[in-house]
PDB file of C-alpha atoms in Angstrom:
ATOM      1  CA  LYS I   1      69.262 114.656 105.735  1.00  0.00           C
ATOM      2  CA  GLU I   2      67.622 113.204 102.770  1.00  0.00           C
ATOM      3  CA  LEU I   3      67.312 109.648 104.489  1.00  0.00           C
ATOM      4  CA  GLY I   4      66.222 111.176 107.799  1.00  0.00           C
ATOM      5  CA  LEU I   5      69.275 110.179 109.756  1.00  0.00           C
ATOM      6  CA  LYS I   6      70.081 112.042 112.823  1.00  0.00           C
ATOM      7  CA  THR I   7      73.918 112.640 113.034  1.00  0.00           C
ATOM      8  CA  ILE I   8      76.308 113.893 115.730  1.00  0.00           C
ATOM      9  CA  GLY I   9      79.912 115.078 114.524  1.00  0.00           C
ATOM     10  CA  PHE I  10      82.752 115.510 116.858  1.00  0.00           C
ATOM     11  CA  VAL I  11      84.940 118.318 115.871  1.00  0.00           C
ATOM     12  CA  ARG I  12      88.766 118.464 117.057  1.00  0.00           C
ATOM     13  CA  GLY I  13      89.375 121.576 119.063  1.00  0.00           C
ATOM     14  CA  GLU I  14      87.055 122.897 121.682  1.00  0.00           C
ATOM     15  CA  GLU I  15      87.522 126.428 120.230  1.00  0.00           C
ATOM     16  CA  TRP I  16      85.371 125.549 117.502  1.00  0.00           C
ATOM     17  CA  GLN I  17      82.225 125.364 119.303  1.00  0.00           C
ATOM     18  CA  ASN I  18      81.489 129.031 119.270  1.00  0.00           C
ATOM     19  CA  LYS I  19      82.978 129.536 115.615  1.00  0.00           C
ATOM     20  CA  ILE I  20      81.339 126.875 113.538  1.00  0.00           C
ATOM     21  CA  THR I  21      80.195 129.383 111.052  1.00  0.00           C
ATOM     22  CA  ASP I  22      84.057 130.291 110.349  1.00  0.00           C
ATOM     23  CA  SER I  23      84.434 126.835 108.688  1.00  0.00           C
ATOM     24  CA  SER I  24      82.508 126.007 105.361  1.00  0.00           C
ATOM     25  CA  THR I  25      82.594 122.265 106.181  1.00  0.00           C
ATOM     26  CA  LEU I  26      81.282 122.713 109.690  1.00  0.00           C
ATOM     27  CA  LYS I  27      78.608 125.107 108.347  1.00  0.00           C
ATOM     28  CA  PHE I  28      77.588 122.852 105.580  1.00  0.00           C
ATOM     29  CA  CYS I  29      77.215 119.869 108.087  1.00  0.00           C
ATOM     30  CA  GLN I  30      75.236 121.896 110.677  1.00  0.00           C
ATOM     31  CA  SER I  31      72.779 123.245 107.678  1.00  0.00           C
ATOM     32  CA  GLN I  32      72.111 119.252 107.005  1.00  0.00           C
ATOM     33  CA  GLY I  33      71.050 118.715 110.532  1.00  0.00           C
ATOM     34  CA  MET I  34      74.043 117.532 112.100  1.00  0.00           C
ATOM     35  CA  GLN I  35      74.623 118.263 115.777  1.00  0.00           C
ATOM     36  CA  LEU I  36      78.419 119.307 116.360  1.00  0.00           C
ATOM     37  CA  ILE I  37      80.342 118.767 119.548  1.00  0.00           C
ATOM     38  CA  ALA I  38      83.674 120.285 119.570  1.00  0.00           C
ATOM     39  CA  ILE I  39      86.103 118.237 121.995  1.00  0.00           C
ATOM     40  CA  SER I  40      89.884 118.666 122.993  1.00  0.00           C
ATOM     41  CA  ARG I  41      92.674 117.653 120.687  1.00  0.00           C
ATOM     42  CA  THR I  42      93.649 115.361 123.222  1.00  0.00           C
ATOM     43  CA  ASN I  43      90.367 113.362 123.544  1.00  0.00           C
ATOM     44  CA  PHE I  44      89.910 113.446 119.840  1.00  0.00           C
ATOM     45  CA  ARG I  45      93.142 111.355 119.604  1.00  0.00           C
ATOM     46  CA  PHE I  46      91.099 108.524 121.381  1.00  0.00           C
ATOM     47  CA  LYS I  47      88.600 108.573 118.695  1.00  0.00           C
ATOM     48  CA  GLU I  48      85.590 106.086 119.841  1.00  0.00           C
ATOM     49  CA  GLN I  49      87.441 105.725 123.190  1.00  0.00           C
ATOM     50  CA  ALA I  50      86.957 109.632 123.978  1.00  0.00           C
ATOM     51  CA  LYS I  51      84.766 110.408 126.767  1.00  0.00           C
ATOM     52  CA  GLU I  52      82.229 112.303 124.837  1.00  0.00           C
ATOM     53  CA  VAL I  53      81.923 109.842 122.178  1.00  0.00           C
ATOM     54  CA  GLN I  54      81.336 106.962 124.898  1.00  0.00           C
ATOM     55  CA  GLU I  55      78.468 109.282 126.295  1.00  0.00           C
ATOM     56  CA  ILE I  56      76.713 109.554 123.138  1.00  0.00           C
ATOM     57  CA  GLN I  57      77.290 105.790 122.315  1.00  0.00           C
ATOM     58  CA  ASN I  58      75.717 104.908 125.770  1.00  0.00           C
ATOM     59  CA  LYS I  59      72.892 107.198 125.207  1.00  0.00           C
ATOM     60  CA  PHE I  60      72.165 105.862 121.880  1.00  0.00           C
ATOM     61  CA  PRO I  61      73.244 102.295 121.915  1.00  0.00           C
ATOM     62  CA  ASP I  62      72.033 101.470 118.325  1.00  0.00           C
ATOM     63  CA  SER I  63      74.211 104.139 116.810  1.00  0.00           C
ATOM     64  CA  ILE I  64      76.763 103.689 114.070  1.00  0.00           C
ATOM     65  CA  PHE I  65      80.259 105.190 114.708  1.00  0.00           C
ATOM     66  CA  LEU I  66      81.808 106.284 111.610  1.00  0.00           C
ATOM     67  CA  PRO I  67      85.831 106.878 112.374  1.00  0.00           C
ATOM     68  CA  GLU I  68      87.961 109.772 111.039  1.00  0.00           C
ATOM     69  CA  GLY I  69      88.226 109.245 107.099  1.00  0.00           C
ATOM     70  CA  CYS I  70      85.329 106.654 107.454  1.00  0.00           C
ATOM     71  CA  THR I  71      87.330 103.718 106.974  1.00  0.00           C
ATOM     72  CA  ASN I  72      85.912 100.488 108.225  1.00  0.00           C
ATOM     73  CA  SER I  73      84.550  97.140 106.580  1.00  0.00           C
ATOM     74  CA  LEU I  74      81.426  98.624 105.416  1.00  0.00           C
ATOM     75  CA  ALA I  75      83.275 101.426 103.601  1.00  0.00           C
ATOM     76  CA  VAL I  76      85.508  98.920 102.019  1.00  0.00           C
ATOM     77  CA  LYS I  77      82.516  97.100 100.827  1.00  0.00           C
ATOM     78  CA  GLY I  78      80.986 100.196  99.442  1.00  0.00           C
ATOM     79  CA  CYS I  79      84.266 101.363  97.497  1.00  0.00           C
ATOM     80  CA  GLN I  80      84.376  97.986  96.142  1.00  0.00           C
ATOM     81  CA  GLU I  81      81.349  98.760  93.933  1.00  0.00           C
ATOM     82  CA  ILE I  82      82.995 101.791  92.364  1.00  0.00           C
ATOM     83  CA  LEU I  83      84.635  99.536  89.782  1.00  0.00           C
ATOM     84  CA  SER I  84      82.322  97.772  87.363  1.00  0.00           C
ATOM     85  CA  LYS I  85      82.890  95.362  84.389  1.00  0.00           C
ATOM     86  CA  ASP I  86      83.406  98.196  82.155  1.00  0.00           C
ATOM     87  CA  ASP I  87      86.495  98.877  84.168  1.00  0.00           C
ATOM     88  CA  GLN I  88      88.189  95.757  83.665  1.00  0.00           C
ATOM     89  CA  ASP I  89      90.249  96.949  80.638  1.00  0.00           C
ATOM     90  CA  PHE I  90      92.317  99.340  82.824  1.00  0.00           C
ATOM     91  CA  ASP I  91      95.904  98.240  83.749  1.00  0.00           C
ATOM     92  CA  VAL I  92      96.717 100.562  86.300  1.00  0.00           C
ATOM     93  CA  ILE I  93      94.203 102.257  88.670  1.00  0.00           C
ATOM     94  CA  CYS I  94      95.500 105.367  90.755  1.00  0.00           C
ATOM     95  CA  VAL I  95      93.915 106.999  93.831  1.00  0.00           C
ATOM     96  CA  CYS I  96      94.416 109.536  96.472  1.00  0.00           C
ATOM     97  CA  VAL I  97      94.778 107.875 100.083  1.00  0.00           C
ATOM     98  CA  GLY I  98      94.054 109.295 103.270  1.00  0.00           C
ATOM     99  CA  THR I  99      92.905 106.446 105.963  1.00  0.00           C
ATOM    100  CA  GLY I 100      92.994 103.923 103.113  1.00  0.00           C
ATOM    101  CA  GLY I 101      89.314 102.798 102.907  1.00  0.00           C
ATOM    102  CA  THR I 102      88.825 103.808  99.352  1.00  0.00           C
ATOM    103  CA  LEU I 103      91.915 102.078  98.099  1.00  0.00           C
ATOM    104  CA  ALA I 104      91.181  98.938 100.127  1.00  0.00           C
ATOM    105  CA  GLY I 105      87.611  98.731  98.475  1.00  0.00           C
ATOM    106  CA  LEU I 106      88.964  99.369  95.043  1.00  0.00           C
ATOM    107  CA  ILE I 107      91.660  96.571  95.677  1.00  0.00           C
ATOM    108  CA  GLU I 108      88.803  94.281  96.612  1.00  0.00           C
ATOM    109  CA  GLY I 109      86.845  95.180  93.498  1.00  0.00           C
ATOM    110  CA  SER I 110      90.009  94.812  91.130  1.00  0.00           C
ATOM    111  CA  SER I 111      90.729  92.096  88.584  1.00  0.00           C
ATOM    112  CA  GLU I 112      94.139  89.946  88.812  1.00  0.00           C
ATOM    113  CA  ASN I 113      95.465  91.947  86.022  1.00  0.00           C
ATOM    114  CA  GLN I 114      95.100  95.357  87.442  1.00  0.00           C
ATOM    115  CA  GLN I 115      97.503  97.270  89.384  1.00  0.00           C
ATOM    116  CA  LEU I 116      96.357  99.772  92.248  1.00  0.00           C
ATOM    117  CA  LEU I 117      98.679 102.762  93.006  1.00  0.00           C
ATOM    118  CA  GLY I 118      97.755 104.660  96.288  1.00  0.00           C
ATOM    119  CA  PHE I 119      99.337 108.244  96.470  1.00  0.00           C
ATOM    120  CA  MET I 120      99.395 109.097 100.098  1.00  0.00           C
ATOM    121  CA  SER I 121      98.244 112.345 101.405  1.00  0.00           C
ATOM    122  CA  LEU I 122     100.352 112.230 104.479  1.00  0.00           C
ATOM    123  CA  LYS I 123     103.160 109.771 105.486  1.00  0.00           C
ATOM    124  CA  ASP I 124     101.880 107.103 107.821  1.00  0.00           C
ATOM    125  CA  SER I 125     104.074 104.043 108.603  1.00  0.00           C
ATOM    126  CA  SER I 126     101.068 102.101 109.937  1.00  0.00           C
ATOM    127  CA  LEU I 127      98.892 102.595 106.837  1.00  0.00           C
ATOM    128  CA  GLU I 128     100.263  99.587 104.673  1.00  0.00           C
ATOM    129  CA  THR I 129      99.506  97.243 107.770  1.00  0.00           C
ATOM    130  CA  LYS I 130      95.876  98.703 108.004  1.00  0.00           C
ATOM    131  CA  ILE I 131      95.339  98.272 104.470  1.00  0.00           C
ATOM    132  CA  ALA I 132      96.538  94.545 104.338  1.00  0.00           C
ATOM    133  CA  GLN I 133      94.129  93.644 107.152  1.00  0.00           C
ATOM    134  CA  LEU I 134      91.288  94.876 104.867  1.00  0.00           C
ATOM    135  CA  THR I 135      92.143  92.734 101.697  1.00  0.00           C
ATOM    136  CA  ASN I 136      94.074  89.652 100.891  1.00  0.00           C
ATOM    137  CA  LYS I 137      95.072  90.820  97.471  1.00  0.00           C
ATOM    138  CA  LYS I 138      98.643  91.844  96.906  1.00  0.00           C
ATOM    139  CA  ASN I 139      98.180  94.079  93.598  1.00  0.00           C
ATOM    140  CA  TRP I 140      98.655  97.277  95.191  1.00  0.00           C
ATOM    141  CA  GLN I 141     101.445  99.667  96.238  1.00  0.00           C
ATOM    142  CA  LEU I 142     101.470 102.749  98.635  1.00  0.00           C
ATOM    143  CA  ILE I 143     103.309 105.898  97.136  1.00  0.00           C
ATOM    144  CA  ASP I 144     104.486 108.278  99.942  1.00  0.00           C
ATOM    145  CA  GLU I 145     106.914 110.614  98.041  1.00  0.00           C
ATOM    146  CA  TYR I 146     104.553 113.228  97.159  1.00  0.00           C
ATOM    147  CA  THR I 147     102.953 114.460 100.402  1.00  0.00           C
ATOM    148  CA  PHE I 148     104.507 117.702 100.279  1.00  0.00           C
ATOM    149  CA  GLY I 149     105.406 117.717 103.868  1.00  0.00           C
ATOM    150  CA  GLY I 150     102.366 116.200 105.404  1.00  0.00           C
ATOM    151  CA  TYR I 151      98.568 116.537 105.288  1.00  0.00           C
ATOM    152  CA  ALA I 152      97.188 119.595 104.049  1.00  0.00           C
ATOM    153  CA  LYS I 153     100.808 120.826 103.720  1.00  0.00           C
ATOM    154  CA  ILE I 154     101.506 122.497 100.299  1.00  0.00           C
ATOM    155  CA  THR I 155     104.645 123.975  98.572  1.00  0.00           C
ATOM    156  CA  PRO I 156     104.925 126.588  95.854  1.00  0.00           C
ATOM    157  CA  LYS I 157     105.970 123.701  93.346  1.00  0.00           C
ATOM    158  CA  LEU I 158     102.803 121.981  94.102  1.00  0.00           C
ATOM    159  CA  ILE I 159     100.575 125.193  93.677  1.00  0.00           C
ATOM    160  CA  VAL I 160     102.528 125.822  90.380  1.00  0.00           C
ATOM    161  CA  PHE I 161     101.548 122.409  89.207  1.00  0.00           C
ATOM    162  CA  ILE I 162      97.785 122.720  90.341  1.00  0.00           C
ATOM    163  CA  ASN I 163      97.517 126.027  88.343  1.00  0.00           C
ATOM    164  CA  TYR I 164      99.214 124.655  85.396  1.00  0.00           C
ATOM    165  CA  PHE I 165      96.944 121.508  85.180  1.00  0.00           C
ATOM    166  CA  TYR I 166      93.935 123.912  85.234  1.00  0.00           C
ATOM    167  CA  GLN I 167      95.124 126.027  82.575  1.00  0.00           C
ATOM    168  CA  GLN I 168      95.850 123.059  80.448  1.00  0.00           C
ATOM    169  CA  TYR I 169      92.725 121.101  80.962  1.00  0.00           C
ATOM    170  CA  GLY I 170      90.126 123.026  82.790  1.00  0.00           C
ATOM    171  CA  ILE I 171      89.965 120.726  85.799  1.00  0.00           C
ATOM    172  CA  PRO I 172      90.530 122.130  89.278  1.00  0.00           C
ATOM    173  CA  LEU I 173      92.515 119.934  91.757  1.00  0.00           C
ATOM    174  CA  ASP I 174      92.601 120.398  95.543  1.00  0.00           C
ATOM    175  CA  PRO I 175      95.916 120.766  97.360  1.00  0.00           C
ATOM    176  CA  ILE I 176      95.315 118.081  99.812  1.00  0.00           C
ATOM    177  CA  TYR I 177      94.567 114.974  97.653  1.00  0.00           C
ATOM    178  CA  THR I 178      94.024 115.242  93.861  1.00  0.00           C
ATOM    179  CA  GLY I 179      96.836 117.769  93.310  1.00  0.00           C
ATOM    180  CA  LYS I 180      99.378 115.546  95.039  1.00  0.00           C
ATOM    181  CA  MET I 181      98.160 112.399  93.294  1.00  0.00           C
ATOM    182  CA  LEU I 182      98.376 114.041  89.784  1.00  0.00           C
ATOM    183  CA  PHE I 183     101.605 115.705  90.583  1.00  0.00           C
ATOM    184  CA  GLY I 184     103.103 112.087  91.471  1.00  0.00           C
ATOM    185  CA  ILE I 185     101.422 110.497  88.289  1.00  0.00           C
ATOM    186  CA  PHE I 186     102.879 112.970  86.161  1.00  0.00           C
ATOM    187  CA  ASP I 187     106.410 112.650  88.056  1.00  0.00           C
ATOM    188  CA  GLN I 188     106.224 108.942  87.858  1.00  0.00           C
ATOM    189  CA  ILE I 189     105.677 109.100  84.123  1.00  0.00           C
ATOM    190  CA  ILE I 190     108.810 111.391  83.523  1.00  0.00           C
ATOM    191  CA  ILE I 191     111.007 109.017  85.564  1.00  0.00           C
ATOM    192  CA  ASN I 192     109.389 106.050  83.582  1.00  0.00           C
ATOM    193  CA  ALA I 193     107.892 104.461  86.693  1.00  0.00           C
ATOM    194  CA  LEU I 194     104.815 104.442  84.761  1.00  0.00           C
ATOM    195  CA  ALA I 195     105.821 103.149  81.514  1.00  0.00           C
ATOM    196  CA  PRO I 196     104.668 100.615  78.905  1.00  0.00           C
ATOM    197  CA  PRO I 197     103.407  97.879  78.921  1.00  0.00           C
ATOM    198  CA  ILE I 198     100.721 100.137  80.732  1.00  0.00           C
ATOM    199  CA  THR I 199      98.135 101.059  78.193  1.00  0.00           C
ATOM    200  CA  SER I 200      94.959 102.071  79.954  1.00  0.00           C
ATOM    201  CA  PRO I 201      95.543 103.981  83.248  1.00  0.00           C
ATOM    202  CA  SER I 202      92.337 105.102  85.162  1.00  0.00           C
ATOM    203  CA  PHE I 203      92.560 107.673  88.018  1.00  0.00           C
ATOM    204  CA  ILE I 204      89.756 107.568  90.585  1.00  0.00           C
ATOM    205  CA  THR I 205      88.937 110.485  93.082  1.00  0.00           C
ATOM    206  CA  CYS I 206      86.642 110.706  95.750  1.00  0.00           C
ATOM    207  CA  ASN I 207      87.265 114.591  95.982  1.00  0.00           C
ATOM    208  CA  LEU I 208      84.436 116.969  95.674  1.00  0.00           C
ATOM    209  CA  LEU I 209      86.300 119.372  93.279  1.00  0.00           C
ATOM    210  CA  SER I 210      86.804 116.713  90.418  1.00  0.00           C
ATOM    211  CA  ASN I 211      83.402 116.002  89.447  1.00  0.00           C
ATOM    212  CA  SER I 212      83.905 116.178  85.610  1.00  0.00           C
ATOM    213  CA  PHE I 213      84.824 113.828  83.033  1.00  0.00           C
ATOM    214  CA  CYS I 214      87.746 114.396  80.480  1.00  0.00           C
ATOM    215  CA  ASP I 215      89.571 113.099  77.680  1.00  0.00           C
ATOM    216  CA  LEU I 216      93.195 113.271  78.596  1.00  0.00           C
ATOM    217  CA  ASP I 217      93.998 109.483  78.408  1.00  0.00           C
ATOM    218  CA  VAL I 218      92.776 109.329  82.073  1.00  0.00           C
ATOM    219  CA  ILE I 219      89.235 109.332  83.534  1.00  0.00           C
ATOM    220  CA  PHE I 220      87.910 110.763  86.594  1.00  0.00           C
ATOM    221  CA  ILE I 221      85.160 108.910  88.384  1.00  0.00           C
ATOM    222  CA  ALA I 222      83.406 111.429  90.866  1.00  0.00           C
ATOM    223  CA  SER I 223      82.185 109.493  93.701  1.00  0.00           C
ATOM    224  CA  SER I 224      81.126 111.585  96.932  1.00  0.00           C
ATOM    225  CA  LEU I 225      80.572 108.132  98.845  1.00  0.00           C
ATOM    226  CA  PHE I 226      81.365 109.544 102.135  1.00  0.00           C
ATOM    227  CA  VAL I 227      80.181 113.235 102.200  1.00  0.00           C
ATOM    228  CA  ILE I 228      79.966 112.877 106.003  1.00  0.00           C
ATOM    229  CA  SER I 229      83.650 113.134 106.273  1.00  0.00           C
ATOM    230  CA  ILE I 230      84.190 115.914 103.644  1.00  0.00           C
ATOM    231  CA  HIS I 231      87.705 114.977 103.503  1.00  0.00           C
ATOM    232  CA  SER I 232      88.148 116.499 106.734  1.00  0.00           C
ATOM    233  CA  LYS I 233      90.994 115.220 109.261  1.00  0.00           C
ATOM    234  CA  SER I 234      89.368 117.204 111.911  1.00  0.00           C
ATOM    235  CA  LEU I 235      85.866 115.436 112.054  1.00  0.00           C
ATOM    236  CA  PHE I 236      84.363 112.103 112.698  1.00  0.00           C
ATOM    237  CA  ALA I 237      80.754 111.312 113.115  1.00  0.00           C
ATOM    238  CA  ILE I 238      78.001 109.064 114.526  1.00  0.00           C
ATOM    239  CA  PHE I 239      74.776 108.237 112.858  1.00  0.00           C
ATOM    240  CA  LEU I 240      71.795 107.616 115.119  1.00  0.00           C
TER     241      LEU I 240
END
C-alpha cells in the first residue's frame, strides 16, 4: 500500500469469500487494498497453475507471483541481508522454518564458522531437498522433532511452555512458529545437543509477535520481511 503496489491474494477455501471479516489476517490484507479471491482447496494445491491464478497472470502479464510462504530466489536474497558483520561472532543461529526461504537466506548470509538450525513448524520430507536447491553451503540442519503434530497444531505441553516463557521473560511467543522453536531450543540444551563449545547463540524470528529485544543470552531480531504472507499457510499473493 505504501509503495502503491496493487495486490491480489488467493485464499484457500471458497467459503471465505463471504466472510473475510471473520479473519483478522484477511481483514488486514483487505484494509491495505489487497483484492482477495477465495478458491477451492483443490485448486489451491496447484499454486500458480491454478485456473484462477492463470487467469490473473494472463490479464496482468507483468505481475509477480509470490508463492505460499513467499519462498523464491528473491526472498532468499532478501533474507541473506538479515545477517550483518555485527553478527559474525554468533556460533549458532536458530530460526523457525515454514517453507524454508528465511533459513536459506540466512545460510547464504552466514560465515564459515556459523551453524544454522532450522526448527520446522511441520514435517515435510521434501523441505531439505528444496533448501539444498537454494544454497550450496552445508552448515545447516533441519530439526523436525518439535512440530507438535503439524502446522498450527498445539498440545497442552506447548501452551504450558509458552505461558512459562512469557511469565519469566515478558516475551509473547506464538504457538505456530516461535513457541515451537524456543521449546525445541530449551529441550536441545537439556539433552546437551546444544552444549559447549557453543558460546554465542542467536535466535532469529520473522514472527510479528516477537518484536522486542531482550537480554537472555539470546537475541531476537524482529524482521517482518514478508508482511504479505502474515505467516499464513492459507494465502498466496500476486503483486501487479
